[in-house]
Amino acid sequence: MDMRYLNGWKEFVKVTLVACLLFSAGFGVMSAGAESTLVVDGDADGDDEYKSIQSAIDNASEGDVIRVQDGTYREELTVGKNISLIAPNGATLNGSNLQFGYAITIPEYSSASPTIQGFRITGYSPRGISADRTEGSWTLADLRLDNNFRPVYAYGASGDFTLSNVTIENNTAGLITADTSGDWTLENSTVQRHKDPGISTEESSGNWTITNSTIQNNDIGVRADISGGDWEITNSTVTQNFDGISATSASGNWSITENRIHQNRRTGLVIRQSGSGEATQNWWGSQDGPSGMYTGSGDAIAGVTEVNPIYTDEKQSTLEHQAQIHNHDRVQTFIVGTSQESDTETIQAAIDQAQDGDTIRVEDAEYSEPIRLDVGVVLDLNGSELDGSQLSTDLPGIRVESQTATAEVTDGIIESFDDAIIGAGGDGQRIIENVSINTRIGIYGSGQTDWDIRNAEIDADTSGIEATFSSGDWNISQTEISSSTYVNVQKGIDAAGTDGDWNLSDTVIQNVSSDGISADDATGDWDIVNLTISEATLGIDTEPEFSTREPTSGSWEIRDSTFAHTDVGINGISVVGQWSVDQSTFIENQHGINATNVQTEIDATGNWWGESSGPSSGSCVGNVDCGDYLTSAPTTDADSEGEFVLPDQNTPAQNIDADEQLEDVDGNGQGNLFDALAYYNNRDSSVIENNIPQFDFDGDGTAGTLFDAIALYNDVS
């Protein structure tokens, strides 16, 4: 071969190879240059480093890294980009100088997936990290959040977010992931010392995971009630909470395994009416396993699930099939009625034989007896009616006196008593579910008892729920409080002087002559979602009724709610707590919000006031910010597929022409007189009141009136 040819070929290969390497290197530089590192040092000294974190965020591009040097920063940050915000030496975000603020906000409905790492976040109210309704898979890592009101608030988020090596401690609430649908993860973290639940993930539907974490010294360690996902708690310690894990009515294939659940004050696990989950391979604080519904002496379990095998030592080295359910002479189901299967003919006789943990099932009939419920049982009325019309008018229907165990009343009708249900003494939890009440006072609760009211209908003559000066926590969901005797009823919920925390969701209060909710002198924190108050003098009233009462001092967060046809939607005179009202509707009120003599400005931005031009003169009075208003009504009450089903219909309302309105109210595929009738019969439902664009047929900016029904009939006929 010609050596000149060979040498020339080698030179060509060498030059080509070098060119390729340079080309690749050049692209590498360009790629690296596209992702910059910005530095925040807190100094305005004219160098290339930023003084404020937010200015660095505003100038960052997708993929950039922001490094925050150590120091204390008093800022409120908004992060809506895919960036990394890192404090390698532990910078502090301190909100103690703010009366109302969020440390870090990932905007609602944002798909951004930022990483936030290395900070201490302290002193913020109402939220440390606000990520509600976000859609991204964001990450929180190596954080400490303390002395905030709500340190991490991810209500309704749908992304697969992660919290790793995070310490959440000494806040009012802990991690809030309620109503989330994503497969989020908490790993290698600590959640401790909160008067509210450490982790609130009730009504979540995602397959979330808690692993290698410690959850201790909270009210409830993990609250997963009414959850629907196949979630998992594993390799974690749940200890020294009031209740360790609460999963009442959890319907998914959940798993609680390889944990240390011990030294919780009331129960280690509550699993009443839960689905096909299991709690196997756990240490319950004793070698003989859990107590409660089981024969061991460790932490109690309220309810029955598969728990074997159990660890017989805290080091979790030995597994045995040792946990035994109590024999039937200890845990029983009593049948009340006159059939051959019944054990007693009266409800009280069954209660007198029952012990904590038993179930009393009542055959469907009418019973005329006052009940003293002094044990922690499930009283399943099974559709029967408890009628006091033939008894003394000052008797309560059910007087609940169980001392420490949970007492539950379900699936029945209580009418013609002075009070339907009274909580008298003891500190066991009271659960009221699927109960219809027609009495003078619906439910009367006092003392330190916690109440959980779900899917109830309360038609009361004086007060729907009377809770004055009680100190327990109240959870009310999917409940309607009203009165057929509008002139007599005074208050939907009377919470004056209460110290406990209140959670209201998917609830309607209407046709009350005075207050929808009376909360003067209340000191607890309130979380309200999808509440409708209509046809009341005052929707929410915090003005002291007597000179001896103090102004309301708790923190309130109200969202996705409706206040309609009142003199004042929210009468917040003299409140001293932190208040926010968001994504809510105010229509046909003389005044929307009265914030006279309020110390801390009420944040009422982002609401719908019935007109695209925002609140009219007089809608917002006093120290309240009603700016940044919605220009159209928010839509709520759709089902998981975005459909709207009226209360007495089985199929969703449909659009039968090209506009936005749902003329086919009964969902049968055509528009006619029956749609107008169905609309009028459901005119007071929250589905119509909360979705004005779909149901405002006369075009006046409101929905649910006779004129809307007439306009609908004229349209479809």
Coordinates of N, CA and C in Angstrom, one line a residue, residues 415-603:
E415 N -86.9 11.7 65.8 CA -87.8 12.9 65.7 C -88.6 13.0 66.9
S416 N -89.1 14.3 67.1 CA -90.1 14.6 68.1 C -89.6 14.4 69.5
F417 N -88.3 14.6 69.7 CA -87.7 14.8 71.0 C -87.3 16.2 71.2
D418 N -86.9 16.6 72.5 CA -86.4 17.9 72.8 C -85.1 18.1 72.1
D419 N -84.1 17.1 72.3 CA -82.9 17.1 71.7 C -82.8 15.7 71.0
A420 N -82.3 15.6 69.8 CA -82.1 14.3 69.2 C -81.0 13.5 69.9
I421 N -79.8 14.1 70.0 CA -78.6 13.5 70.6 C -77.9 14.4 71.5
I422 N -77.7 14.0 72.7 CA -76.9 14.8 73.7 C -75.6 14.1 74.1
G423 N -74.5 14.8 74.1 CA -73.3 14.2 74.6 C -73.1 14.7 76.0
A424 N -73.2 13.8 77.0 CA -73.2 14.1 78.4 C -72.1 13.4 79.1
G425 N -71.0 14.1 79.4 CA -69.9 13.5 80.1 C -69.1 12.5 79.3
G426 N -68.0 12.2 79.9 CA -67.0 11.3 79.2 C -66.2 12.0 78.1
D427 N -65.2 11.4 77.6 CA -64.4 12.0 76.5 C -64.2 11.1 75.4
G428 N -65.0 10.0 75.2 CA -65.0 9.2 74.1 C -65.5 9.9 72.8
Q429 N -65.0 9.6 71.7 CA -65.4 10.2 70.5 C -66.9 9.8 70.1
R430 N -67.6 10.8 69.6 CA -69.0 10.6 69.1 C -69.0 10.6 67.6
I431 N -69.6 9.6 67.0 CA -69.7 9.6 65.5 C -71.2 9.4 65.2
I432 N -71.7 10.4 64.4 CA -73.1 10.4 64.0 C -73.0 10.3 62.4
E433 N -73.6 9.3 61.8 CA -73.5 9.1 60.4 C -74.8 8.6 59.8
N434 N -75.2 9.2 58.7 CA -76.5 8.8 58.0 C -77.7 8.8 58.9
V435 N -77.8 9.9 59.6 CA -78.9 10.1 60.5 C -79.8 11.3 60.1
S436 N -81.1 11.1 60.1 CA -82.0 12.2 59.8 C -82.7 12.6 61.1
I437 N -82.7 13.9 61.4 CA -83.1 14.5 62.7 C -84.2 15.5 62.5
N438 N -85.3 15.4 63.3 CA -86.3 16.5 63.3 C -86.7 16.7 64.7
T439 N -86.0 17.6 65.4 CA -86.3 17.9 66.8 C -86.1 19.4 67.1
R440 N -86.3 19.8 68.4 CA -86.0 21.2 68.8 C -84.6 21.6 68.6
I441 N -83.7 20.8 69.2 CA -82.2 21.0 69.0 C -81.8 19.7 68.4
G442 N -81.0 19.8 67.3 CA -80.5 18.5 66.7 C -79.5 17.8 67.5
I443 N -78.3 18.3 67.7 CA -77.2 17.7 68.4 C -76.7 18.6 69.4
Y444 N -76.6 18.2 70.7 CA -76.1 19.1 71.7 C -74.8 18.4 72.3
G445 N -73.7 19.1 72.1 CA -72.4 18.5 72.6 C -71.7 19.5 73.6
S446 N -71.2 18.9 74.7 CA -70.5 19.7 75.7 C -69.2 19.0 76.1
G447 N -68.5 19.6 76.9 CA -67.3 19.0 77.5 C -66.2 18.9 76.4
Q448 N -65.3 17.9 76.7 CA -64.1 17.8 75.8 C -64.2 16.7 74.8
T449 N -65.4 16.2 74.5 CA -65.7 15.2 73.6 C -65.4 15.6 72.1
D450 N -64.8 14.8 71.3 CA -64.7 15.1 69.9 C -65.9 14.5 69.1
W451 N -66.4 15.3 68.2 CA -67.6 14.9 67.4 C -67.2 14.8 65.9
D452 N -67.8 13.7 65.3 CA -67.6 13.5 63.9 C -69.0 13.3 63.3
I453 N -69.6 14.2 62.6 CA -70.9 14.2 62.0 C -70.8 14.1 60.5
R454 N -71.4 13.0 59.9 CA -71.3 12.8 58.5 C -72.6 12.5 57.9
N455 N -72.9 13.1 56.8 CA -74.1 12.7 55.9 C -75.3 12.7 56.8
A456 N -75.5 13.8 57.5 CA -76.7 13.9 58.4 C -77.6 15.0 57.8
E457 N -78.9 14.8 58.1 CA -79.9 15.8 57.8 C -80.6 16.3 59.1
I458 N -80.4 17.6 59.4 CA -80.9 18.1 60.7 C -81.9 19.2 60.5
D459 N -83.1 18.9 60.8 CA -84.2 19.9 60.7 C -84.6 20.2 62.1
A460 N -84.1 21.4 62.6 CA -84.3 21.8 64.0 C -85.1 23.0 64.2
D461 N -85.8 23.1 65.3 CA -86.6 24.3 65.6 C -85.8 25.4 66.3
T462 N -84.8 25.1 67.0 CA -84.0 26.1 67.7 C -82.6 26.2 67.2
S463 N -81.8 25.1 67.3 CA -80.4 25.1 66.9 C -80.2 23.7 66.2
G464 N -79.5 23.7 65.1 CA -79.1 22.4 64.5 C -78.1 21.7 65.3
I465 N -77.0 22.4 65.6 CA -75.9 21.9 66.5 C -75.6 22.9 67.5
E466 N -75.8 22.5 68.8 CA -75.5 23.3 69.9 C -74.2 22.9 70.6
A467 N -73.1 23.7 70.5 CA -71.8 23.2 71.0 C -71.2 24.2 71.9
T468 N -72.0 25.2 72.4 CA -71.4 26.3 73.2 C -70.5 25.8 74.3
F469 N -69.3 26.5 74.3 CA -68.3 26.3 75.4 C -67.8 24.9 75.5
S470 N -68.0 24.1 74.5 CA -67.3 22.8 74.5 C -65.8 22.9 74.1
S471 N -65.0 21.9 74.4 CA -63.6 22.0 74.1 C -63.1 20.9 73.2
G472 N -64.0 20.1 72.7 CA -63.6 19.0 71.8 C -63.5 19.5 70.4
D473 N -63.0 18.7 69.5 CA -62.9 19.1 68.1 C -64.1 18.6 67.3
W474 N -64.6 19.3 66.3 CA -65.8 19.0 65.6 C -65.4 18.8 64.1
N475 N -65.9 17.7 63.5 CA -65.7 17.5 62.1 C -67.1 17.2 61.6
I476 N -67.6 18.1 60.6 CA -68.9 18.0 60.1 C -68.8 17.9 58.5
S477 N -69.3 16.9 57.9 CA -69.2 16.7 56.5 C -70.5 16.2 55.9
Q478 N -70.8 16.6 54.7 CA -71.9 16.1 53.9 C -73.2 16.2 54.7
T479 N -73.4 17.3 55.3 CA -74.5 17.5 56.2 C -75.4 18.7 55.8
E480 N -76.7 18.6 56.0 CA -77.6 19.7 55.8 C -78.3 20.1 57.0
I481 N -78.2 21.3 57.4 CA -78.9 21.9 58.6 C -79.9 22.9 58.1
S482 N -81.2 22.8 58.5 CA -82.2 23.7 58.0 C -83.4 23.6 59.0
S483 N -84.4 24.4 58.7 CA -85.6 24.3 59.5 C -86.8 24.5 58.6
S484 N -87.8 23.6 58.8 CA -89.1 23.8 58.1 C -89.9 24.8 58.8
T485 N -89.5 25.2 60.1 CA -90.2 26.3 60.8 C -89.3 27.5 60.9
Y486 N -89.2 28.2 59.8 CA -88.1 29.2 59.6 C -88.2 30.3 60.7
V487 N -89.4 30.6 61.2 CA -89.5 31.7 62.1 C -88.9 31.3 63.5
N488 N -88.9 30.1 63.9 CA -88.5 29.7 65.2 C -87.0 29.4 65.3
V489 N -86.4 28.8 64.3 CA -85.0 28.4 64.4 C -84.1 29.6 64.5
Q490 N -83.1 29.5 65.3 CA -82.2 30.7 65.6 C -80.9 30.5 64.9
K491 N -80.2 29.4 65.1 CA -78.9 29.2 64.6 C -78.7 27.8 64.0
G492 N -77.9 27.8 62.9 CA -77.6 26.5 62.4 C -76.6 25.8 63.3
I493 N -75.4 26.4 63.5 CA -74.4 25.9 64.5 C -74.1 27.0 65.5
D494 N -74.3 26.7 66.7 CA -73.9 27.6 67.8 C -72.6 27.1 68.4
A495 N -71.5 27.8 68.1 CA -70.2 27.4 68.5 C -69.6 28.5 69.4
A496 N -70.4 29.3 70.0 CA -69.9 30.3 70.9 C -69.0 29.8 72.0
G497 N -67.9 30.4 72.3 CA -67.1 30.0 73.4 C -66.4 28.7 73.3
T498 N -66.4 28.1 72.1 CA -65.7 26.8 72.0 C -64.2 26.9 71.9
D499 N -63.5 25.9 72.4 CA -62.0 25.9 72.3 C -61.5 24.9 71.3
G500 N -62.3 24.0 70.8 CA -61.8 23.0 69.9 C -61.6 23.5 68.4
D501 N -61.1 22.7 67.6 CA -60.9 23.0 66.2 C -62.1 22.5 65.4
W502 N -62.5 23.2 64.4 CA -63.7 22.8 63.6 C -63.3 22.6 62.1
N503 N -63.8 21.5 61.5 CA -63.6 21.2 60.1 C -65.0 21.0 59.5
L504 N -65.4 21.8 58.6 CA -66.7 21.7 57.9 C -66.4 21.5 56.4
S505 N -67.1 20.5 55.8 CA -66.9 20.3 54.4 C -68.2 19.8 53.8
D506 N -68.5 20.2 52.6 CA -69.7 19.7 51.8 C -70.9 19.8 52.6
T507 N -71.2 21.0 53.3 CA -72.3 21.1 54.2 C -73.1 22.3 53.8
V508 N -74.5 22.2 54.0 CA -75.4 23.3 53.7 C -76.1 23.7 55.0
I509 N -76.2 25.0 55.2 CA -77.0 25.6 56.3 C -77.9 26.6 55.7
Q510 N -79.2 26.4 55.9 CA -80.2 27.3 55.2 C -81.5 27.5 56.1
N511 N -82.2 28.5 55.8 CA -83.5 28.8 56.5 C -83.3 28.9 58.0
V512 N -82.4 29.8 58.4 CA -82.3 30.1 59.8 C -82.5 31.6 60.0
S513 N -83.2 31.9 61.1 CA -83.7 33.3 61.3 C -82.6 34.2 61.9
S514 N -81.5 33.6 62.4 CA -80.4 34.4 63.0 C -79.1 34.1 62.3
D515 N -78.3 33.3 62.9 CA -76.9 33.0 62.4 C -76.8 31.6 61.8
G516 N -76.2 31.6 60.6 CA -75.8 30.3 60.1 C -74.8 29.6 61.0
I517 N -73.8 30.3 61.4 CA -72.8 29.8 62.4 C -72.5 31.0 63.3
S518 N -72.7 30.7 64.6 CA -72.4 31.7 65.6 C -71.1 31.2 66.3
A519 N -70.1 32.1 66.3 CA -68.8 31.7 66.8 C -68.1 32.7 67.6
D520 N -68.9 33.6 68.3 CA -68.2 34.6 69.2 C -67.5 33.9 70.3
D521 N -66.4 34.5 70.7 CA -65.6 33.9 71.9 C -65.0 32.6 71.6
A522 N -65.0 32.1 70.3 CA -64.4 30.8 69.9 C -62.9 31.0 69.8
T523 N -62.1 30.1 70.2 CA -60.6 30.2 70.2 C -60.0 29.2 69.3
G524 N -60.7 28.2 68.8 CA -60.2 27.2 68.0 C -59.9 27.6 66.5
D525 N -59.3 26.8 65.8 CA -59.0 27.0 64.3 C -60.1 26.4 63.5
W526 N -60.5 27.1 62.4 CA -61.6 26.6 61.6 C -61.1 26.4 60.2
D527 N -61.5 25.3 59.6 CA -61.1 24.9 58.2 C -62.5 24.6 57.5
I528 N -62.9 25.4 56.6 CA -64.2 25.3 56.0 C -64.0 25.1 54.5
V529 N -64.6 24.1 53.9 CA -64.5 23.8 52.5 C -65.9 23.5 51.9
N530 N -66.3 24.1 50.9 CA -67.6 23.8 50.2 C -68.8 23.9 51.2
L531 N -68.9 25.0 51.9 CA -70.0 25.3 52.8 C -70.9 26.2 52.1
T532 N -72.2 26.0 52.2 CA -73.2 26.9 51.6 C -74.1 27.4 52.8
I533 N -74.2 28.7 53.0 CA -75.1 29.3 53.9 C -76.0 30.2 53.2
S534 N -77.3 30.0 53.2 CA -78.3 30.8 52.5 C -79.5 31.0 53.4
E535 N -80.2 32.1 53.1 CA -81.4 32.4 53.9 C -81.2 32.5 55.4
A536 N -80.2 33.4 55.7 CA -79.9 33.6 57.1 C -79.7 35.1 57.3
T537 N -79.9 35.5 58.6 CA -79.6 37.0 58.9 C -78.1 37.2 58.7
L538 N -77.3 36.4 59.4 CA -75.9 36.5 59.4 C -75.3 35.1 59.0
G539 N -74.5 35.1 58.0 CA -74.0 33.8 57.6 C -73.1 33.2 58.6
I540 N -71.9 33.8 58.8 CA -71.0 33.5 60.0 C -71.0 34.7 60.8
D541 N -71.2 34.6 62.1 CA -71.3 35.7 63.0 C -70.2 35.5 64.2
T542 N -69.3 36.5 64.3 CA -68.3 36.4 65.3 C -68.4 37.6 66.3
E543 N -69.4 38.4 66.1 CA -69.5 39.6 67.0 C -70.0 39.1 68.4
P544 N -69.3 39.5 69.5 CA -69.7 39.1 70.8 C -71.2 39.4 71.1
E545 N -71.9 38.3 71.5 CA -73.3 38.5 71.7 C -73.6 39.2 73.1
F546 N -72.7 38.9 74.1 CA -72.8 39.5 75.4 C -71.5 40.2 75.8
S547 N -71.6 41.1 76.7 CA -70.4 41.9 77.1 C -69.3 41.0 77.8
T548 N -69.7 39.9 78.3 CA -68.8 39.0 79.0 C -68.0 38.1 78.0
R549 N -68.4 38.2 76.7 CA -67.7 37.3 75.8 C -66.6 38.1 75.0
E550 N -65.6 37.4 74.6 CA -64.4 37.9 73.9 C -64.6 37.8 72.4
P551 N -63.8 38.6 71.6 CA -63.9 38.4 70.2 C -63.3 37.1 69.8
T552 N -63.7 36.6 68.6 CA -63.2 35.3 68.1 C -61.7 35.5 67.8
S553 N -60.9 34.5 68.3 CA -59.4 34.6 68.2 C -58.8 33.5 67.4
G554 N -59.5 32.5 66.9 CA -58.9 31.4 66.1 C -58.5 31.8 64.7
S555 N -57.8 31.0 64.0 CA -57.5 31.2 62.6 C -58.5 30.5 61.7
W556 N -59.0 31.2 60.7 CA -60.1 30.6 59.9 C -59.6 30.6 58.4
E557 N -59.9 29.5 57.8 CA -59.6 29.4 56.3 C -60.9 28.9 55.7
I558 N -61.5 29.7 54.8 CA -62.7 29.4 54.1 C -62.5 29.3 52.6
R559 N -62.9 28.2 51.9 CA -62.7 28.1 50.5 C -63.8 27.4 49.8
D560 N -64.0 27.7 48.6 CA -65.0 26.9 47.7 C -66.4 27.0 48.4
S561 N -66.8 28.1 49.0 CA -68.0 28.2 49.8 C -68.9 29.2 49.2
T562 N -70.2 29.2 49.6 CA -71.2 30.1 49.1 C -71.9 30.8 50.2
F563 N -72.1 32.1 50.1 CA -72.9 32.9 51.1 C -73.9 33.6 50.3
A564 N -75.2 33.3 50.5 CA -76.3 33.9 49.6 C -77.5 34.3 50.5
H565 N -78.1 35.3 50.1 CA -79.4 35.8 50.7 C -79.3 36.0 52.2
T566 N -78.3 36.8 52.6 CA -78.1 37.1 54.0 C -78.0 38.6 54.1
D567 N -78.2 39.1 55.4 CA -77.9 40.5 55.6 C -76.4 40.7 55.5
V568 N -75.6 39.8 56.2 CA -74.1 39.9 56.1 C -73.6 38.4 55.9
G569 N -72.9 38.2 54.8 CA -72.4 36.8 54.6 C -71.4 36.4 55.7
I570 N -70.4 37.2 56.0 CA -69.5 37.0 57.1 C -69.4 38.2 58.0
N571 N -69.9 38.1 59.2 CA -69.9 39.2 60.1 C -68.7 39.1 61.0
G572 N -67.6 39.5 60.6 CA -66.3 39.3 61.3 C -65.9 40.4 62.2
I573 N -66.8 41.1 62.8 CA -66.5 42.2 63.6 C -65.6 41.8 64.8
S574 N -64.5 42.6 64.9 CA -63.5 42.5 66.0 C -62.7 41.2 66.1
V575 N -62.7 40.4 65.0 CA -61.9 39.1 65.1 C -60.5 39.5 65.2
V576 N -59.7 38.7 66.0 CA -58.3 38.9 66.2 C -57.4 37.8 65.6
G577 N -58.0 36.8 65.0 CA -57.2 35.7 64.4 C -56.9 36.0 62.9
Q578 N -56.2 35.0 62.3 CA -55.9 35.1 60.9 C -57.1 34.5 60.1
W579 N -57.5 35.3 59.1 CA -58.7 34.9 58.3 C -58.3 34.9 56.8
S580 N -58.7 33.9 56.0 CA -58.6 33.9 54.6 C -59.9 33.3 54.0
V581 N -60.4 34.0 52.9 CA -61.6 33.5 52.2 C -61.2 33.4 50.7
D582 N -61.3 32.2 50.1 CA -60.8 32.0 48.8 C -61.7 31.2 48.0
Q583 N -61.8 31.5 46.7 CA -62.6 30.7 45.7 C -64.0 30.6 46.1
S584 N -64.6 31.6 46.8 CA -65.9 31.5 47.3 C -66.9 32.5 46.6
T585 N -68.2 32.3 46.8 CA -69.2 33.0 46.1 C -70.0 33.8 47.1
F586 N -70.2 35.1 46.8 CA -71.1 36.0 47.6 C -72.2 36.6 46.7
I587 N -73.4 36.2 46.9 CA -74.5 36.7 46.0 C -75.7 37.0 46.8
E588 N -76.4 38.1 46.4 CA -77.6 38.5 47.1 C -77.5 38.7 48.6
N589 N -76.4 39.3 49.0 CA -76.2 39.7 50.4 C -76.3 41.2 50.5
Q590 N -76.8 41.7 51.6 CA -76.7 43.2 51.8 C -75.2 43.6 51.9
H591 N -74.5 42.9 52.7 CA -73.0 43.0 52.8 C -72.4 41.7 52.7
G592 N -71.3 41.6 52.0 CA -70.6 40.3 51.9 C -69.8 40.0 53.1
I593 N -68.8 40.9 53.5 CA -68.0 40.7 54.6 C -67.9 42.0 55.4
N594 N -68.2 41.9 56.7 CA -68.0 43.1 57.6 C -66.8 42.8 58.5
A595 N -65.7 43.6 58.3 CA -64.5 43.4 59.0 C -64.2 44.6 59.9
T596 N -65.2 45.2 60.5 CA -65.1 46.4 61.3 C -64.3 46.0 62.6
N597 N -63.3 46.9 62.9 CA -62.5 46.7 64.2 C -61.7 45.4 64.1
V598 N -61.3 44.9 62.9 CA -60.5 43.7 62.8 C -59.0 44.2 62.9
Q599 N -58.3 43.5 63.7 CA -56.9 43.8 63.9 C -56.0 43.4 62.7
T600 N -56.1 42.2 62.2 CA -55.4 41.7 61.1 C -56.3 41.6 59.8
E601 N -55.8 42.3 58.8 CA -56.6 42.3 57.5 C -57.1 41.0 57.1
I602 N -58.4 40.8 56.8 CA -58.9 39.6 56.3 C -58.6 39.5 54.8
D603 N -58.0 38.4 54.4 CA -57.6 38.2 53.0 C -58.8 37.5 52.3

